[in-house]
JSON list of C-alpha atoms in Angstrom, two decimals:
[
{"chain": "A", "resi": 1, "resn": "UNK", "atom": "CA", "xyz": [-5.30, -38.14, 186.62]},
{"chain": "A", "resi": 2, "resn": "UNK", "atom": "CA", "xyz": [-8.58, -39.80, 184.28]},
{"chain": "A", "resi": 3, "resn": "UNK", "atom": "CA", "xyz": [-11.86, -38.94, 183.96]},
{"chain": "A", "resi": 4, "resn": "UNK", "atom": "CA", "xyz": [-13.96, -40.68, 186.83]},
{"chain": "A", "resi": 5, "resn": "UNK", "atom": "CA", "xyz": [-15.99, -43.13, 184.45]},
{"chain": "A", "resi": 6, "resn": "UNK", "atom": "CA", "xyz": [-18.14, -44.51, 187.16]},
{"chain": "A", "resi": 7, "resn": "UNK", "atom": "CA", "xyz": [-19.41, -41.20, 188.18]},
{"chain": "A", "resi": 8, "resn": "UNK", "atom": "CA", "xyz": [-20.59, -40.44, 184.99]},
{"chain": "A", "resi": 9, "resn": "UNK", "atom": "CA", "xyz": [-17.13, -39.51, 183.56]},
{"chain": "A", "resi": 10, "resn": "UNK", "atom": "CA", "xyz": [-17.11, -35.24, 181.83]},
{"chain": "A", "resi": 11, "resn": "UNK", "atom": "CA", "xyz": [-19.63, -33.18, 181.36]},
{"chain": "A", "resi": 12, "resn": "UNK", "atom": "CA", "xyz": [-19.93, -32.38, 177.71]},
{"chain": "A", "resi": 13, "resn": "UNK", "atom": "CA", "xyz": [-22.18, -29.64, 176.32]},
{"chain": "A", "resi": 14, "resn": "UNK", "atom": "CA", "xyz": [-22.52, -29.38, 172.64]},
{"chain": "A", "resi": 15, "resn": "UNK", "atom": "CA", "xyz": [-25.48, -26.60, 171.20]},
{"chain": "A", "resi": 16, "resn": "UNK", "atom": "CA", "xyz": [-28.08, -28.65, 169.52]},
{"chain": "A", "resi": 17, "resn": "UNK", "atom": "CA", "xyz": [-28.49, -29.03, 165.75]},
{"chain": "A", "resi": 18, "resn": "UNK", "atom": "CA", "xyz": [-30.89, -28.67, 163.72]},
{"chain": "A", "resi": 19, "resn": "UNK", "atom": "CA", "xyz": [-32.04, -32.48, 162.83]},
{"chain": "A", "resi": 20, "resn": "UNK", "atom": "CA", "xyz": [-34.31, -30.84, 159.44]},
{"chain": "A", "resi": 21, "resn": "UNK", "atom": "CA", "xyz": [-33.41, -32.49, 156.11]},
{"chain": "A", "resi": 22, "resn": "UNK", "atom": "CA", "xyz": [-34.75, -29.06, 154.34]},
{"chain": "A", "resi": 23, "resn": "UNK", "atom": "CA", "xyz": [-31.53, -28.16, 152.59]},
{"chain": "A", "resi": 24, "resn": "UNK", "atom": "CA", "xyz": [-32.68, -24.28, 152.49]},
{"chain": "A", "resi": 25, "resn": "UNK", "atom": "CA", "xyz": [-32.67, -24.38, 156.71]},
{"chain": "A", "resi": 26, "resn": "UNK", "atom": "CA", "xyz": [-29.42, -26.23, 156.69]},
{"chain": "A", "resi": 27, "resn": "UNK", "atom": "CA", "xyz": [-27.89, -23.34, 154.21]},
{"chain": "A", "resi": 28, "resn": "UNK", "atom": "CA", "xyz": [-29.18, -20.99, 156.40]},
{"chain": "A", "resi": 29, "resn": "UNK", "atom": "CA", "xyz": [-27.52, -22.40, 159.84]},
{"chain": "A", "resi": 30, "resn": "UNK", "atom": "CA", "xyz": [-24.32, -22.09, 157.83]},
{"chain": "A", "resi": 31, "resn": "UNK", "atom": "CA", "xyz": [-24.78, -18.92, 156.71]},
{"chain": "A", "resi": 32, "resn": "UNK", "atom": "CA", "xyz": [-25.64, -17.57, 160.43]},
{"chain": "A", "resi": 33, "resn": "UNK", "atom": "CA", "xyz": [-22.71, -19.70, 161.73]},
{"chain": "A", "resi": 34, "resn": "UNK", "atom": "CA", "xyz": [-20.19, -17.75, 159.88]},
{"chain": "A", "resi": 35, "resn": "UNK", "atom": "CA", "xyz": [-22.03, -14.32, 160.65]},
{"chain": "A", "resi": 36, "resn": "UNK", "atom": "CA", "xyz": [-21.94, -15.09, 164.48]},
{"chain": "A", "resi": 37, "resn": "UNK", "atom": "CA", "xyz": [-18.48, -15.93, 164.28]},
{"chain": "A", "resi": 38, "resn": "UNK", "atom": "CA", "xyz": [-17.36, -13.34, 162.54]},
{"chain": "A", "resi": 39, "resn": "UNK", "atom": "CA", "xyz": [-19.20, -10.61, 163.94]},
{"chain": "A", "resi": 40, "resn": "UNK", "atom": "CA", "xyz": [-19.51, -9.40, 167.45]},
{"chain": "A", "resi": 41, "resn": "UNK", "atom": "CA", "xyz": [-23.52, -8.96, 166.88]},
{"chain": "A", "resi": 42, "resn": "UNK", "atom": "CA", "xyz": [-25.71, -11.14, 169.45]},
{"chain": "A", "resi": 43, "resn": "UNK", "atom": "CA", "xyz": [-28.79, -10.47, 167.13]},
{"chain": "A", "resi": 44, "resn": "UNK", "atom": "CA", "xyz": [-26.80, -13.47, 164.84]},
{"chain": "A", "resi": 45, "resn": "UNK", "atom": "CA", "xyz": [-26.36, -15.62, 167.46]},
{"chain": "A", "resi": 46, "resn": "UNK", "atom": "CA", "xyz": [-29.61, -15.61, 169.04]},
{"chain": "A", "resi": 47, "resn": "UNK", "atom": "CA", "xyz": [-30.88, -16.02, 165.07]},
{"chain": "A", "resi": 48, "resn": "UNK", "atom": "CA", "xyz": [-28.53, -19.25, 164.56]},
{"chain": "A", "resi": 49, "resn": "UNK", "atom": "CA", "xyz": [-30.07, -20.15, 167.91]},
{"chain": "A", "resi": 50, "resn": "UNK", "atom": "CA", "xyz": [-33.32, -20.37, 167.28]},
{"chain": "A", "resi": 51, "resn": "UNK", "atom": "CA", "xyz": [-32.88, -21.75, 163.63]},
{"chain": "A", "resi": 52, "resn": "UNK", "atom": "CA", "xyz": [-31.54, -25.00, 165.29]},
{"chain": "A", "resi": 53, "resn": "UNK", "atom": "CA", "xyz": [-34.73, -25.50, 167.79]},
{"chain": "A", "resi": 54, "resn": "UNK", "atom": "CA", "xyz": [-36.94, -27.69, 167.27]},
{"chain": "A", "resi": 55, "resn": "UNK", "atom": "CA", "xyz": [-40.25, -27.46, 165.23]},
{"chain": "A", "resi": 56, "resn": "UNK", "atom": "CA", "xyz": [-42.25, -26.88, 168.54]},
{"chain": "A", "resi": 57, "resn": "UNK", "atom": "CA", "xyz": [-40.11, -24.19, 169.41]},
{"chain": "A", "resi": 58, "resn": "UNK", "atom": "CA", "xyz": [-40.36, -21.89, 166.33]},
{"chain": "A", "resi": 59, "resn": "UNK", "atom": "CA", "xyz": [-44.62, -21.35, 166.42]},
{"chain": "A", "resi": 60, "resn": "UNK", "atom": "CA", "xyz": [-46.27, -19.19, 163.91]},
{"chain": "A", "resi": 61, "resn": "UNK", "atom": "CA", "xyz": [-47.05, -15.53, 164.52]},
{"chain": "A", "resi": 62, "resn": "UNK", "atom": "CA", "xyz": [-50.09, -14.09, 162.93]},
{"chain": "A", "resi": 63, "resn": "UNK", "atom": "CA", "xyz": [-50.48, -11.04, 161.12]},
{"chain": "A", "resi": 64, "resn": "UNK", "atom": "CA", "xyz": [-52.54, -9.36, 163.27]},
{"chain": "A", "resi": 65, "resn": "UNK", "atom": "CA", "xyz": [-50.15, -9.83, 166.34]},
{"chain": "A", "resi": 66, "resn": "UNK", "atom": "CA", "xyz": [-47.06, -8.88, 164.22]},
{"chain": "A", "resi": 67, "resn": "UNK", "atom": "CA", "xyz": [-48.89, -5.45, 163.22]},
{"chain": "A", "resi": 68, "resn": "UNK", "atom": "CA", "xyz": [-49.78, -4.51, 167.00]},
{"chain": "A", "resi": 69, "resn": "UNK", "atom": "CA", "xyz": [-45.88, -6.07, 168.33]},
{"chain": "A", "resi": 70, "resn": "UNK", "atom": "CA", "xyz": [-44.85, -3.59, 165.22]},
{"chain": "A", "resi": 71, "resn": "UNK", "atom": "CA", "xyz": [-47.33, -0.36, 165.42]},
{"chain": "A", "resi": 72, "resn": "UNK", "atom": "CA", "xyz": [-45.08, 2.80, 166.21]},
{"chain": "A", "resi": 73, "resn": "UNK", "atom": "CA", "xyz": [-41.57, 1.13, 164.40]},
{"chain": "A", "resi": 74, "resn": "UNK", "atom": "CA", "xyz": [-41.90, 2.40, 161.10]},
{"chain": "A", "resi": 75, "resn": "UNK", "atom": "CA", "xyz": [-39.02, 1.94, 158.45]},
{"chain": "A", "resi": 76, "resn": "UNK", "atom": "CA", "xyz": [-37.94, -1.74, 160.31]},
{"chain": "A", "resi": 77, "resn": "UNK", "atom": "CA", "xyz": [-38.00, -4.87, 159.83]},
{"chain": "A", "resi": 78, "resn": "UNK", "atom": "CA", "xyz": [-39.73, -7.63, 161.69]},
{"chain": "A", "resi": 79, "resn": "UNK", "atom": "CA", "xyz": [-38.29, -10.70, 161.96]},
{"chain": "A", "resi": 80, "resn": "UNK", "atom": "CA", "xyz": [-39.80, -14.11, 163.17]},
{"chain": "A", "resi": 81, "resn": "UNK", "atom": "CA", "xyz": [-37.83, -17.53, 163.19]},
{"chain": "A", "resi": 82, "resn": "UNK", "atom": "CA", "xyz": [-40.98, -19.47, 161.97]},
{"chain": "A", "resi": 83, "resn": "UNK", "atom": "CA", "xyz": [-43.76, -19.24, 159.75]},
{"chain": "A", "resi": 84, "resn": "UNK", "atom": "CA", "xyz": [-46.49, -15.96, 159.45]},
{"chain": "A", "resi": 85, "resn": "UNK", "atom": "CA", "xyz": [-49.79, -17.03, 158.90]},
{"chain": "A", "resi": 86, "resn": "UNK", "atom": "CA", "xyz": [-52.92, -14.54, 157.82]},
{"chain": "A", "resi": 87, "resn": "UNK", "atom": "CA", "xyz": [-56.13, -13.33, 160.30]},
{"chain": "A", "resi": 88, "resn": "UNK", "atom": "CA", "xyz": [-58.82, -12.46, 158.99]},
{"chain": "A", "resi": 89, "resn": "UNK", "atom": "CA", "xyz": [-59.58, -10.59, 161.86]},
{"chain": "A", "resi": 90, "resn": "UNK", "atom": "CA", "xyz": [-57.48, -8.02, 160.87]},
{"chain": "A", "resi": 91, "resn": "UNK", "atom": "CA", "xyz": [-59.43, -5.66, 157.82]},
{"chain": "A", "resi": 92, "resn": "UNK", "atom": "CA", "xyz": [-56.08, -3.50, 157.05]},
{"chain": "A", "resi": 93, "resn": "UNK", "atom": "CA", "xyz": [-52.93, -4.63, 157.49]},
{"chain": "A", "resi": 94, "resn": "UNK", "atom": "CA", "xyz": [-50.03, -1.51, 158.26]},
{"chain": "A", "resi": 95, "resn": "UNK", "atom": "CA", "xyz": [-47.40, -1.65, 155.38]},
{"chain": "A", "resi": 96, "resn": "UNK", "atom": "CA", "xyz": [-44.61, -3.95, 157.02]},
{"chain": "A", "resi": 97, "resn": "UNK", "atom": "CA", "xyz": [-41.69, -5.51, 155.91]},
{"chain": "A", "resi": 98, "resn": "UNK", "atom": "CA", "xyz": [-41.28, -8.80, 157.34]},
{"chain": "A", "resi": 99, "resn": "UNK", "atom": "CA", "xyz": [-38.24, -11.72, 157.17]},
{"chain": "A", "resi": 100, "resn": "UNK", "atom": "CA", "xyz": [-39.41, -15.30, 158.40]},
{"chain": "A", "resi": 101, "resn": "UNK", "atom": "CA", "xyz": [-39.33, -18.60, 157.44]},
{"chain": "A", "resi": 102, "resn": "UNK", "atom": "CA", "xyz": [-42.15, -18.70, 155.98]},
{"chain": "A", "resi": 103, "resn": "UNK", "atom": "CA", "xyz": [-45.14, -17.20, 154.89]},
{"chain": "A", "resi": 104, "resn": "UNK", "atom": "CA", "xyz": [-48.98, -18.63, 153.97]},
{"chain": "A", "resi": 105, "resn": "UNK", "atom": "CA", "xyz": [-50.17, -17.71, 150.61]},
{"chain": "A", "resi": 106, "resn": "UNK", "atom": "CA", "xyz": [-53.01, -15.36, 151.86]},
{"chain": "A", "resi": 107, "resn": "UNK", "atom": "CA", "xyz": [-50.30, -13.79, 154.42]},
{"chain": "A", "resi": 108, "resn": "UNK", "atom": "CA", "xyz": [-47.95, -12.85, 151.68]},
{"chain": "A", "resi": 109, "resn": "UNK", "atom": "CA", "xyz": [-50.95, -11.32, 149.44]},
{"chain": "A", "resi": 110, "resn": "UNK", "atom": "CA", "xyz": [-51.79, -9.62, 152.20]},
{"chain": "A", "resi": 111, "resn": "UNK", "atom": "CA", "xyz": [-48.66, -7.67, 153.22]},
{"chain": "A", "resi": 112, "resn": "UNK", "atom": "CA", "xyz": [-47.68, -7.21, 149.86]},
{"chain": "A", "resi": 113, "resn": "UNK", "atom": "CA", "xyz": [-51.38, -5.69, 148.98]},
{"chain": "A", "resi": 114, "resn": "UNK", "atom": "CA", "xyz": [-50.62, -3.01, 151.62]},
{"chain": "A", "resi": 115, "resn": "UNK", "atom": "CA", "xyz": [-46.71, -2.10, 149.65]},
{"chain": "A", "resi": 116, "resn": "UNK", "atom": "CA", "xyz": [-44.75, -4.30, 152.79]},
{"chain": "A", "resi": 117, "resn": "UNK", "atom": "CA", "xyz": [-42.13, -6.68, 151.35]},
{"chain": "A", "resi": 118, "resn": "UNK", "atom": "CA", "xyz": [-41.52, -10.06, 152.38]},
{"chain": "A", "resi": 119, "resn": "UNK", "atom": "CA", "xyz": [-37.95, -11.20, 153.40]},
{"chain": "A", "resi": 120, "resn": "UNK", "atom": "CA", "xyz": [-36.33, -14.17, 153.55]},
{"chain": "A", "resi": 121, "resn": "UNK", "atom": "CA", "xyz": [-32.98, -14.75, 155.52]},
{"chain": "A", "resi": 122, "resn": "UNK", "atom": "CA", "xyz": [-30.30, -14.62, 153.52]},
{"chain": "A", "resi": 123, "resn": "UNK", "atom": "CA", "xyz": [-31.83, -11.20, 151.79]},
{"chain": "A", "resi": 124, "resn": "UNK", "atom": "CA", "xyz": [-31.74, -10.14, 155.61]},
{"chain": "A", "resi": 125, "resn": "UNK", "atom": "CA", "xyz": [-28.57, -11.16, 155.61]},
{"chain": "A", "resi": 126, "resn": "UNK", "atom": "CA", "xyz": [-27.53, -9.13, 152.80]},
{"chain": "A", "resi": 127, "resn": "UNK", "atom": "CA", "xyz": [-29.35, -6.08, 153.85]},
{"chain": "A", "resi": 128, "resn": "UNK", "atom": "CA", "xyz": [-28.49, -6.22, 157.86]},
{"chain": "A", "resi": 129, "resn": "UNK", "atom": "CA", "xyz": [-25.94, -8.28, 158.47]},
{"chain": "A", "resi": 130, "resn": "UNK", "atom": "CA", "xyz": [-25.41, -7.01, 162.06]},
{"chain": "A", "resi": 131, "resn": "UNK", "atom": "CA", "xyz": [-29.30, -6.66, 162.80]},
{"chain": "A", "resi": 132, "resn": "UNK", "atom": "CA", "xyz": [-29.32, -3.12, 162.62]},
{"chain": "A", "resi": 133, "resn": "UNK", "atom": "CA", "xyz": [-33.03, -1.66, 162.20]},
{"chain": "A", "resi": 134, "resn": "UNK", "atom": "CA", "xyz": [-34.90, -5.15, 162.84]},
{"chain": "A", "resi": 135, "resn": "UNK", "atom": "CA", "xyz": [-37.32, -6.05, 165.66]},
{"chain": "A", "resi": 136, "resn": "UNK", "atom": "CA", "xyz": [-36.90, -9.42, 167.01]},
{"chain": "A", "resi": 137, "resn": "UNK", "atom": "CA", "xyz": [-40.18, -11.46, 167.22]},
{"chain": "A", "resi": 138, "resn": "UNK", "atom": "CA", "xyz": [-41.40, -14.74, 168.76]},
{"chain": "A", "resi": 139, "resn": "UNK", "atom": "CA", "xyz": [-44.60, -16.64, 167.81]},
{"chain": "A", "resi": 140, "resn": "UNK", "atom": "CA", "xyz": [-46.45, -17.72, 171.53]},
{"chain": "A", "resi": 141, "resn": "UNK", "atom": "CA", "xyz": [-44.45, -21.25, 172.62]},
{"chain": "A", "resi": 142, "resn": "UNK", "atom": "CA", "xyz": [-47.40, -22.07, 175.21]},
{"chain": "A", "resi": 143, "resn": "UNK", "atom": "CA", "xyz": [-50.62, -21.64, 172.69]},
{"chain": "A", "resi": 144, "resn": "UNK", "atom": "CA", "xyz": [-50.44, -25.26, 171.36]},
{"chain": "A", "resi": 145, "resn": "UNK", "atom": "CA", "xyz": [-53.01, -27.75, 172.65]},
{"chain": "A", "resi": 146, "resn": "UNK", "atom": "CA", "xyz": [-50.93, -29.96, 174.28]},
{"chain": "A", "resi": 147, "resn": "UNK", "atom": "CA", "xyz": [-49.61, -27.31, 176.55]},
{"chain": "A", "resi": 148, "resn": "UNK", "atom": "CA", "xyz": [-53.03, -27.47, 178.24]},
{"chain": "A", "resi": 149, "resn": "UNK", "atom": "CA", "xyz": [-52.76, -30.12, 179.90]},
{"chain": "A", "resi": 150, "resn": "UNK", "atom": "CA", "xyz": [-49.11, -29.90, 181.45]},
{"chain": "A", "resi": 151, "resn": "UNK", "atom": "CA", "xyz": [-48.60, -28.60, 185.20]},
{"chain": "A", "resi": 152, "resn": "UNK", "atom": "CA", "xyz": [-50.10, -29.46, 188.45]},
{"chain": "A", "resi": 153, "resn": "UNK", "atom": "CA", "xyz": [-52.45, -32.41, 188.30]},
{"chain": "A", "resi": 154, "resn": "UNK", "atom": "CA", "xyz": [-55.97, -31.99, 187.21]},
{"chain": "A", "resi": 155, "resn": "UNK", "atom": "CA", "xyz": [-58.28, -32.28, 190.65]},
{"chain": "A", "resi": 156, "resn": "UNK", "atom": "CA", "xyz": [-55.47, -30.82, 192.91]},
{"chain": "A", "resi": 157, "resn": "UNK", "atom": "CA", "xyz": [-56.11, -27.21, 194.68]},
{"chain": "A", "resi": 158, "resn": "UNK", "atom": "CA", "xyz": [-55.81, -24.28, 192.53]},
{"chain": "A", "resi": 159, "resn": "UNK", "atom": "CA", "xyz": [-54.72, -26.36, 189.38]},
{"chain": "A", "resi": 160, "resn": "UNK", "atom": "CA", "xyz": [-56.13, -25.33, 185.76]},
{"chain": "A", "resi": 161, "resn": "UNK", "atom": "CA", "xyz": [-54.57, -28.06, 183.96]},
{"chain": "A", "resi": 162, "resn": "UNK", "atom": "CA", "xyz": [-56.99, -29.88, 181.63]},
{"chain": "A", "resi": 163, "resn": "UNK", "atom": "CA", "xyz": [-57.16, -33.75, 182.01]},
{"chain": "A", "resi": 164, "resn": "UNK", "atom": "CA", "xyz": [-57.00, -36.09, 179.58]},
{"chain": "A", "resi": 165, "resn": "UNK", "atom": "CA", "xyz": [-60.18, -37.30, 178.80]},
{"chain": "A", "resi": 166, "resn": "UNK", "atom": "CA", "xyz": [-61.83, -39.74, 176.13]},
{"chain": "A", "resi": 167, "resn": "UNK", "atom": "CA", "xyz": [-64.83, -37.61, 175.48]},
{"chain": "A", "resi": 168, "resn": "UNK", "atom": "CA", "xyz": [-66.51, -34.80, 176.88]},
{"chain": "A", "resi": 169, "resn": "UNK", "atom": "CA", "xyz": [-70.29, -36.61, 177.70]},
{"chain": "A", "resi": 170, "resn": "UNK", "atom": "CA", "xyz": [-71.94, -36.87, 180.37]},
{"chain": "A", "resi": 171, "resn": "UNK", "atom": "CA", "xyz": [-70.09, -39.86, 181.85]},
{"chain": "A", "resi": 172, "resn": "UNK", "atom": "CA", "xyz": [-66.55, -38.70, 181.63]},
{"chain": "A", "resi": 173, "resn": "UNK", "atom": "CA", "xyz": [-64.69, -37.11, 184.49]},
{"chain": "A", "resi": 174, "resn": "UNK", "atom": "CA", "xyz": [-67.92, -34.57, 184.87]},
{"chain": "A", "resi": 175, "resn": "UNK", "atom": "CA", "xyz": [-66.94, -32.93, 188.64]},
{"chain": "A", "resi": 176, "resn": "UNK", "atom": "CA", "xyz": [-69.68, -32.89, 191.06]},
{"chain": "A", "resi": 177, "resn": "UNK", "atom": "CA", "xyz": [-68.53, -29.67, 192.98]}
]
């Protein structure tokens, strides 16, 4: 018995791989692919999955949110698969150990000034190969500007979706009630 080609053949499900040309990300994918295969740690599998995600799915996390989420978790390493950005609204940065794909210059300076440390994923693999003593965090995926336009059609009852409008002036899609 063969495969019924007319019915669409057989379904092959393959894990998504990163299309990034960045050699650092490619090497990290190799490292965590090895770790997820050779250890029983779910942490490594999650990190591998997130490293292979699209850029849209690796949103930045601000220092303020990071500090809020890490409150009361002393001695643990915050792990973010994505960039960590600075927040001017946060006056006093607590002492944090953070591992991320990228840090903005000001965020790195703020963390180091507070006596914390900024780790890369290869250093994290050396220090905690099974993900012990870590807190896995994510940035807000739905916070992109484009997400405002997704959902139920604008104008439909109970819809909070923003319409695509050329301008915000008097003559452009201003409802009268």
